[in-house]
Short mmCIF file of C-alpha atoms in Angstrom, two decimals:
data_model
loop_
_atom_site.label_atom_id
_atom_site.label_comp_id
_atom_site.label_asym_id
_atom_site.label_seq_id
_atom_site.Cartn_x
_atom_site.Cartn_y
_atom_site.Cartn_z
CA UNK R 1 4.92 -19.59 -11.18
CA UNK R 2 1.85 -21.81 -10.33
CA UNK R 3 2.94 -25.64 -11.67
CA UNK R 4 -0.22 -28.36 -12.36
CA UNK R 5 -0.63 -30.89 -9.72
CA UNK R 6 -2.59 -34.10 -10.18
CA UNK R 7 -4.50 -33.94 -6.66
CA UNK R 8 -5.16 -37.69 -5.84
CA UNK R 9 -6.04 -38.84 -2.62
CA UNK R 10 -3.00 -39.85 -0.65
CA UNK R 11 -3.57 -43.50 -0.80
CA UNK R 12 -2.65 -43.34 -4.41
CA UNK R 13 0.58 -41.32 -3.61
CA UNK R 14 1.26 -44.46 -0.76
CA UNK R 15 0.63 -47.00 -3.58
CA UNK R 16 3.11 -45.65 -5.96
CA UNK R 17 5.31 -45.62 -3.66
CA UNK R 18 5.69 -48.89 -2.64
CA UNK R 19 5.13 -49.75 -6.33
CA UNK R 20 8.19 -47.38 -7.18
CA UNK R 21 9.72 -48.91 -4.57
CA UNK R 22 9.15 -52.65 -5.95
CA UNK R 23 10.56 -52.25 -9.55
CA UNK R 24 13.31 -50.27 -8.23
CA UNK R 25 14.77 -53.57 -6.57
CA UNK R 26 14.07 -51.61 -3.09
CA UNK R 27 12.58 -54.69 -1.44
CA UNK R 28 13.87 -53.94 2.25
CA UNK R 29 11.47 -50.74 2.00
CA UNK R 30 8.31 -52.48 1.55
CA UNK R 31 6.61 -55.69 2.35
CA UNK R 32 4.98 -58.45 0.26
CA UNK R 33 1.70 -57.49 1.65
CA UNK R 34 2.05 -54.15 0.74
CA UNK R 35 1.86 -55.10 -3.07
CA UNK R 36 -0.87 -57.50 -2.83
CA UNK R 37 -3.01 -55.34 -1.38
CA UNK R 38 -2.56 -52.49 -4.35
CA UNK R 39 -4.04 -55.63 -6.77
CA UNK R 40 -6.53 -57.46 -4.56
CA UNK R 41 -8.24 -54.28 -3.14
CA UNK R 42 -8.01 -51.71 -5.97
CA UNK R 43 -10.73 -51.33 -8.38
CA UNK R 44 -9.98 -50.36 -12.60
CA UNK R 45 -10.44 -46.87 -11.28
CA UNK R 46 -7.98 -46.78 -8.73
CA UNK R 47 -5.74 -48.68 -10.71
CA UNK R 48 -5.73 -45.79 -13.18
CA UNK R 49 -5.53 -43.06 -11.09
CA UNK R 50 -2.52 -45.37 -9.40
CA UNK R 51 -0.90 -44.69 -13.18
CA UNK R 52 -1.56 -41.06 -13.51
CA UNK R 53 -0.01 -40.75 -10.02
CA UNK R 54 3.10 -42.31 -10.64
CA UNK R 55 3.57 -40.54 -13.67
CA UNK R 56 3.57 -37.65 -12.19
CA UNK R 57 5.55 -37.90 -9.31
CA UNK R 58 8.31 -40.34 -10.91
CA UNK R 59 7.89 -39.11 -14.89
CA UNK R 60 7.57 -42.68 -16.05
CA UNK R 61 4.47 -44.30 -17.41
CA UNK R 62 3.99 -47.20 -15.52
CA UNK R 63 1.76 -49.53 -17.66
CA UNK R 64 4.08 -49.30 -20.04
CA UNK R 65 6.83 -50.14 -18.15
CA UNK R 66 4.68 -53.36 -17.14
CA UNK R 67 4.02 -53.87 -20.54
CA UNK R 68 7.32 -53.92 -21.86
CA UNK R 69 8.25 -57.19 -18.62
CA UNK R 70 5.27 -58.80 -18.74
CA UNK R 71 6.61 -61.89 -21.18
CA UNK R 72 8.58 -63.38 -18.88
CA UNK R 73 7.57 -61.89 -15.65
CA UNK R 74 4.16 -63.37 -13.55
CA UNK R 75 3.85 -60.78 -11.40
CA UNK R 76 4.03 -58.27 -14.05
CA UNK R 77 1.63 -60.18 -16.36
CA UNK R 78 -1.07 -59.61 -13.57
CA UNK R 79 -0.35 -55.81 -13.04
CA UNK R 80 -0.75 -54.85 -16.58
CA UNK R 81 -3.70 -56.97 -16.74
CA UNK R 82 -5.27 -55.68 -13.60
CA UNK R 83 -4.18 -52.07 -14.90
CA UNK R 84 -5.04 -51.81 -18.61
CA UNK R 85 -8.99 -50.53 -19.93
CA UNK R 86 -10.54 -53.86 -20.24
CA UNK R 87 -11.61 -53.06 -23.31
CA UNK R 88 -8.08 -52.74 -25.03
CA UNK R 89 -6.91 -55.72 -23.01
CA UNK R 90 -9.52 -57.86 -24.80
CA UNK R 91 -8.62 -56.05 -28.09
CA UNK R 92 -5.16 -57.39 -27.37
CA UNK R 93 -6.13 -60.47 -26.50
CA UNK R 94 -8.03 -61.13 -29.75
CA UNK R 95 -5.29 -59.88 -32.11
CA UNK R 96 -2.97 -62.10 -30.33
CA UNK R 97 -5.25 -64.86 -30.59
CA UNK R 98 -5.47 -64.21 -34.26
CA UNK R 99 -2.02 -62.93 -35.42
CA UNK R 100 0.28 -64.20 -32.52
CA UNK R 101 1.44 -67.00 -34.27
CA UNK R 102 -0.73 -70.21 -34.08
CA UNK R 103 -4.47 -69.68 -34.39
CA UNK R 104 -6.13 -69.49 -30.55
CA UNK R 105 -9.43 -70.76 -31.01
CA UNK R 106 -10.14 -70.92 -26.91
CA UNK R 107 -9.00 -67.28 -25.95
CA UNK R 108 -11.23 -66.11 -29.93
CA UNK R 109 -14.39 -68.21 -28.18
CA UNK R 110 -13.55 -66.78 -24.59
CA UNK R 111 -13.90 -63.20 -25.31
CA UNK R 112 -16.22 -63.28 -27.94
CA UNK R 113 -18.73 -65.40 -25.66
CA UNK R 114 -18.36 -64.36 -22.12
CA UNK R 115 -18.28 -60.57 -22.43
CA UNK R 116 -21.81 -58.79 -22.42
CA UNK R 117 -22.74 -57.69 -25.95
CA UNK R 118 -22.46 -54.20 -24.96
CA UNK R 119 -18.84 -54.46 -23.74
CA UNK R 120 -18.34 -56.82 -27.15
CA UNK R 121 -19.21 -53.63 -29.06
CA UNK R 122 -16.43 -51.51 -27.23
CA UNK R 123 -13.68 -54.15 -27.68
CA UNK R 124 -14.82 -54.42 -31.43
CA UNK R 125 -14.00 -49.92 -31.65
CA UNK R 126 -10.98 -50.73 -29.47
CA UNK R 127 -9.55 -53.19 -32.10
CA UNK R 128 -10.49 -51.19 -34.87
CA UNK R 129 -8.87 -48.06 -33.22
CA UNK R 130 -5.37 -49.93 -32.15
CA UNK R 131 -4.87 -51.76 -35.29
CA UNK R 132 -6.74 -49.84 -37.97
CA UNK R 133 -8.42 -53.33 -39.01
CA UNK R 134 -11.80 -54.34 -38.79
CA UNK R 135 -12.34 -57.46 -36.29
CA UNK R 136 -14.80 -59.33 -38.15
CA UNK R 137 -12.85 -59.70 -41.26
CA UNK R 138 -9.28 -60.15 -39.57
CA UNK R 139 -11.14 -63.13 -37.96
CA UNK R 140 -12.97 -63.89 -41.80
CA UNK R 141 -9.38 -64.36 -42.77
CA UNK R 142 -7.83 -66.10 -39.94
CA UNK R 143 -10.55 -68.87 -39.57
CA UNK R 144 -12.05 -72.08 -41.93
CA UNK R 145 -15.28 -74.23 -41.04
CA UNK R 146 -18.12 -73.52 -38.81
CA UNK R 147 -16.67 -71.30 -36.13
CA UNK R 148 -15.74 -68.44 -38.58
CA UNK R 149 -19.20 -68.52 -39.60
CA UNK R 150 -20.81 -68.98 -35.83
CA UNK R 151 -17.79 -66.32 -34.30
CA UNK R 152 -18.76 -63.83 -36.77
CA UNK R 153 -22.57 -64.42 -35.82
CA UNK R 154 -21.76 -63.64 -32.06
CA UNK R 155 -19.57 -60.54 -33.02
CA UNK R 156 -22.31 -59.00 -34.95
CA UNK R 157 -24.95 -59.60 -32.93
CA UNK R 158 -23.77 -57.52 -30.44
CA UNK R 159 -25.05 -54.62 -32.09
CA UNK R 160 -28.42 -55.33 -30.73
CA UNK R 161 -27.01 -54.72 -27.26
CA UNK R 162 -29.76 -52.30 -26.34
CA UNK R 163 -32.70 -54.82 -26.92
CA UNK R 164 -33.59 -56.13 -23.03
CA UNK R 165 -34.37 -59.90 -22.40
CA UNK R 166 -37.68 -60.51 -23.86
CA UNK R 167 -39.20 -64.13 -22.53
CA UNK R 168 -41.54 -64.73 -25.19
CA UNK R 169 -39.47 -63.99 -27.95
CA UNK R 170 -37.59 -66.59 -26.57
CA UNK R 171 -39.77 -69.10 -26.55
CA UNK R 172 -40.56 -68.56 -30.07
CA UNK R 173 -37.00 -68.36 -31.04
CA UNK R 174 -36.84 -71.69 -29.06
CA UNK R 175 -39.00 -73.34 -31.34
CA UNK R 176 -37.64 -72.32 -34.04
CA UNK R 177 -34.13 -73.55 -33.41
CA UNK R 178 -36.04 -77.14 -32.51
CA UNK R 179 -37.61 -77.23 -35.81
CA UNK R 180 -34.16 -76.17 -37.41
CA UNK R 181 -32.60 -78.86 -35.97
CA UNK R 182 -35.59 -82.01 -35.67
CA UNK R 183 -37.54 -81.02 -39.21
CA UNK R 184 -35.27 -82.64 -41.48
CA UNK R 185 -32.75 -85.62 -42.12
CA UNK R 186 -30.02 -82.35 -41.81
CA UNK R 187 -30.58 -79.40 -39.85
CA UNK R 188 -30.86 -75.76 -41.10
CA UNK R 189 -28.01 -73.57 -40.12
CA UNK R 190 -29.07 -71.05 -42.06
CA UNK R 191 -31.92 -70.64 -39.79
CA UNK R 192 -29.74 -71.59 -36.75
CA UNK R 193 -27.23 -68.62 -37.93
CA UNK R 194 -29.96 -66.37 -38.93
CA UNK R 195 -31.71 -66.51 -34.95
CA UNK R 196 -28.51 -66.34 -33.54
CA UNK R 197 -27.32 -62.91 -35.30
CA UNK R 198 -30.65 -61.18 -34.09
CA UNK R 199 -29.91 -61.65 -30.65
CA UNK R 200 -27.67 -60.32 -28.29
CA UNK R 201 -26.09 -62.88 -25.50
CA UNK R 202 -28.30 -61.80 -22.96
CA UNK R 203 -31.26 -62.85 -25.34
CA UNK R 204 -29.45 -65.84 -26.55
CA UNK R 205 -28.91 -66.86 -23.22
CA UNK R 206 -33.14 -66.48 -22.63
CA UNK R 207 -33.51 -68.85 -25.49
CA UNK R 208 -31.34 -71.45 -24.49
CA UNK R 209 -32.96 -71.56 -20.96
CA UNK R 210 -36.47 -71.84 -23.19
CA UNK R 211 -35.50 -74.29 -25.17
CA UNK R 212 -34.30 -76.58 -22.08
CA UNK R 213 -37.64 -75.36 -20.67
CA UNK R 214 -40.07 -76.67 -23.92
CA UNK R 215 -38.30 -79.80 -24.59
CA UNK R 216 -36.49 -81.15 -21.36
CA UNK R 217 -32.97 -81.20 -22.63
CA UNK R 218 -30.49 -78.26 -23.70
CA UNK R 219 -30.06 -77.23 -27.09
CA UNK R 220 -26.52 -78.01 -26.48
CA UNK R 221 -27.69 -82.11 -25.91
CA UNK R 222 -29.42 -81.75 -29.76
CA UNK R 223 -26.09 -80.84 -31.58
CA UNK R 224 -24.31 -83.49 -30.33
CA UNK R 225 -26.14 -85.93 -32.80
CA UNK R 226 -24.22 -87.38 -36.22
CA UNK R 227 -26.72 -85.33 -38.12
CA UNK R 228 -25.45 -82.16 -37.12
CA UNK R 229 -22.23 -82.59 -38.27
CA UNK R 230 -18.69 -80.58 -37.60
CA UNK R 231 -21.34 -77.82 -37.33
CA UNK R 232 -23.23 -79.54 -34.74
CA UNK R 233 -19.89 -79.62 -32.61
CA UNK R 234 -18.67 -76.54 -33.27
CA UNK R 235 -22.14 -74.62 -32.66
CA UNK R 236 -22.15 -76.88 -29.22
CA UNK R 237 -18.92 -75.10 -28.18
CA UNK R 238 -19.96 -72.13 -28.55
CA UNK R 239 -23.17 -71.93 -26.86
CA UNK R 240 -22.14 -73.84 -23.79
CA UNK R 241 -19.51 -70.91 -23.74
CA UNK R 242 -22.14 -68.03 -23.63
CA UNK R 243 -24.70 -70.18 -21.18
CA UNK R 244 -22.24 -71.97 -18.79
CA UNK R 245 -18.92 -69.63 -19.05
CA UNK R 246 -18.15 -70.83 -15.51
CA UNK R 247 -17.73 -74.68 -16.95
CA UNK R 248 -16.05 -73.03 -19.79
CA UNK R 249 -13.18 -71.51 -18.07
CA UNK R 250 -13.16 -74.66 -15.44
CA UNK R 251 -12.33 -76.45 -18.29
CA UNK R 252 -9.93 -74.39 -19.77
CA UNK R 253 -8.34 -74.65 -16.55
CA UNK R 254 -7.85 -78.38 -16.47
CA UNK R 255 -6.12 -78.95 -19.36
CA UNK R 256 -2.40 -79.26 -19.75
CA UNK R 257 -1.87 -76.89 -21.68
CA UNK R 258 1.79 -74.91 -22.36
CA UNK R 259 0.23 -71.38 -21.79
CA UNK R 260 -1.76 -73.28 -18.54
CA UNK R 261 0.16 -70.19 -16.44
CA UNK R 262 -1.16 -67.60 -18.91
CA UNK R 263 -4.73 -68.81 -18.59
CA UNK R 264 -4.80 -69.43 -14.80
CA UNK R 265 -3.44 -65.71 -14.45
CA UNK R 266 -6.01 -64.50 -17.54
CA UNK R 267 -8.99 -66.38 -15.94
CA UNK R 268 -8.37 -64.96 -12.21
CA UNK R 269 -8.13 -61.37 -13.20
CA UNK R 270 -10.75 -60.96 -16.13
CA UNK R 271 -12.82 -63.03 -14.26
CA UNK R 272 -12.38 -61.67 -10.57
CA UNK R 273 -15.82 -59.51 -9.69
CA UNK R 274 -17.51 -61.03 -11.75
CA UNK R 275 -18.15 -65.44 -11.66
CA UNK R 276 -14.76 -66.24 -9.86
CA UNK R 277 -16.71 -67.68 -7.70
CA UNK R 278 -18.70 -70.09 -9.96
CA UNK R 279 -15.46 -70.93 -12.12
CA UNK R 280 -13.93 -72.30 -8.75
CA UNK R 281 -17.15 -74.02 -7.83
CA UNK R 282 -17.51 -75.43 -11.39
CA UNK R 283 -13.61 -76.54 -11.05
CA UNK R 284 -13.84 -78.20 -7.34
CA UNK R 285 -16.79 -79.93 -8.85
CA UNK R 286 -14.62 -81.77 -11.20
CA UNK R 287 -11.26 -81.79 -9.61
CA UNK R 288 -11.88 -82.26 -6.64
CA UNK R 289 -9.54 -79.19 -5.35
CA UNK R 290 -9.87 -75.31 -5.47
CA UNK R 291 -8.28 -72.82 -8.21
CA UNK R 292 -6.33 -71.72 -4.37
CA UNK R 293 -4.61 -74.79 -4.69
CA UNK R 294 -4.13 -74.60 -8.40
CA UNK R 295 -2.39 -71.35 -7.94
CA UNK R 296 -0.18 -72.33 -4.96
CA UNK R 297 0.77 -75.79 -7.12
CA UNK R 298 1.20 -73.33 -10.05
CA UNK R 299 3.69 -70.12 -8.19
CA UNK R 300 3.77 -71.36 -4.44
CA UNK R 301 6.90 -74.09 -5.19
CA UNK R 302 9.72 -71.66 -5.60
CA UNK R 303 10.98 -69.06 -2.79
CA UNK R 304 11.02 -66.14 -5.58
CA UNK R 305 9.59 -63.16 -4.01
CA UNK R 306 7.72 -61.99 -7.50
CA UNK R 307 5.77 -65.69 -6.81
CA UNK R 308 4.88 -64.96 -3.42
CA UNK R 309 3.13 -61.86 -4.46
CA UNK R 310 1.63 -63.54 -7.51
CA UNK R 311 0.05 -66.33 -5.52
CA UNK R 312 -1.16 -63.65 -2.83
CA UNK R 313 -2.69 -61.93 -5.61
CA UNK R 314 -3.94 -64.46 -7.39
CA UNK R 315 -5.80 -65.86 -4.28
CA UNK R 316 -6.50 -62.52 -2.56
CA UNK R 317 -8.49 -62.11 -6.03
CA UNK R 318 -10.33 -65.57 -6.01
CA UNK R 319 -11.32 -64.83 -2.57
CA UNK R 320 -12.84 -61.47 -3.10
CA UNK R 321 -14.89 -63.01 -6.01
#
């Protein structure tokens, strides 16, 4: 009787087994190196055809199994991360962020901000699918003051993900976020909100490079004035976020902050393949050291052989960019 057979190229078949291998406490079989390499050289693809491989051969889903460690266990923090559809990781991250106890205003701005409006329109299905709620209105609820009203702005402008970068609408969006914010003795957020919903990040992006372009100084530099208010700082936030999201997640890096492990780990993965490279720039630039030496001074102090293979991870993955 003919039986189905996933046919995967035997790379995959090696890869499960030293995973296998790994969470069966079988260290002596495998090698450190071994493991790193699955995370550091495998793309989302191959991680997912890594998943449907092991499932086959050893009847156990394995990003659940990572899933159900991950709390309390680096290493497996980083494998479901590097394994789950980035779109339902970021729906995760954002219903954690809203619902996971204390309001997380940095990981709510880092998603919303730094993904690509077309991607923001996939996590915003994902949510909806996994929790049956709608993401602008969980967030409605969650948060007070200006960043509801700005976060909400972002989310639903990604629906214009399909309009391409258009200079001169730029310019003229430019100048009118100049008058909204010189043409009275209090600026217009109305208008400033109103601009801002049109346009997708790309766009948004265009205009902020315009406006630096027509008056000398980023829009960012105009906000920062008494006049503008909690707004005015709030607003600021946010748009350094989607123009400089390197400087953003440098930052989020230096702070001493309890989850500091969390973000170092969230930061290298999301971000690896992408502006790894301009985060660790962006953080030498102000630390003086490298997010290498972060993640040794982080994982690299204790002989535990789940740190050894987090810090070759984490660095195998900062050096690939």
């Amino acid at each position: 009787m003919a039986t189905s057979f996933i046919r995967t190229p035997r790379q995959y078949e090696q890869d499960c087994h030293i995973l296998h291998s790994y969470f069966s406490g079988n260290f002596g079989a495998i090698s450190n190196k071994e493991v790193v390499r699955i995370f550091v050289n495998r793309d989302s693809n191959a991680l997912k055809l890594v998943c449907q491989t092991y499932s086959h051969w050893y009847g156990q889903d394995l990003l659940q199994f990572v899933s159900n460690v991950q709390r309390n266990n680096s290493f497996a923090r980083i494998a479901y991360l590097r394994m789950v559809e980035p779109y339902e990781r970021d729906a995760q991250l954002l219903r954690h962020s809203l619902f996971g106890g204390s309001l997380n205003l940095n990981t709510l701005i880092e998603v919303a901000c730094t993904r690509p409006s077309s991607e923001l329109l996939q996590i915003k299905h994902c949510y909806q699918t996994q929790y049956k709620s709608d993401l602008e209105k969980d967030l409605t609820m969650k948060i007070s003051g200006g960043f509801k009203e700005i976060l909400v702005t972002v989310l639903r402008s990604c629906r214009n993900y399909r309009s391409k970068v258009d200079m001169s609408l730029a310019m003229c969006d430019a100048k009118t976020l100049y008058e909204a914010l010189e043409s009275g003795k209090n600026i217009d957020q109305r208008t400033i909100i109103s601009v801002l919903s049109r346009r997708n990040n790309g766009q948004v992006r265009a205009i902020l490079s315009s406006y630096k372009q027509l008056y000398g100084h980023e829009l960012s530099k105009s906000v920062k004035r008494s006049k503008c208010g909690q707004f005015g700082k709030e607003l600021r936030v946010v748009i350094r976020c989607i123009q400089h999201p390197e400087k953003f997640f440098a930052k989020q890096l230096r702070m001493k902050n309890a989850d500091g492990r969390e973000i170092l780990i969230r930061t290298v993965v999301t971000r690896s393949r992408i502006d790894i490279k301009g985060i660790n720039k962006a953080f030498a630039t102000k630390t003086g050291s490298t997010l290498e030496n972060l993640v040794v001074r982080e994982f690299g102090s204790s002989k535990n052989k789940n740190n050894d293979i987090v810090v070759g991870i984490l660095v195998g993955l900062i050096k690939g960019g």
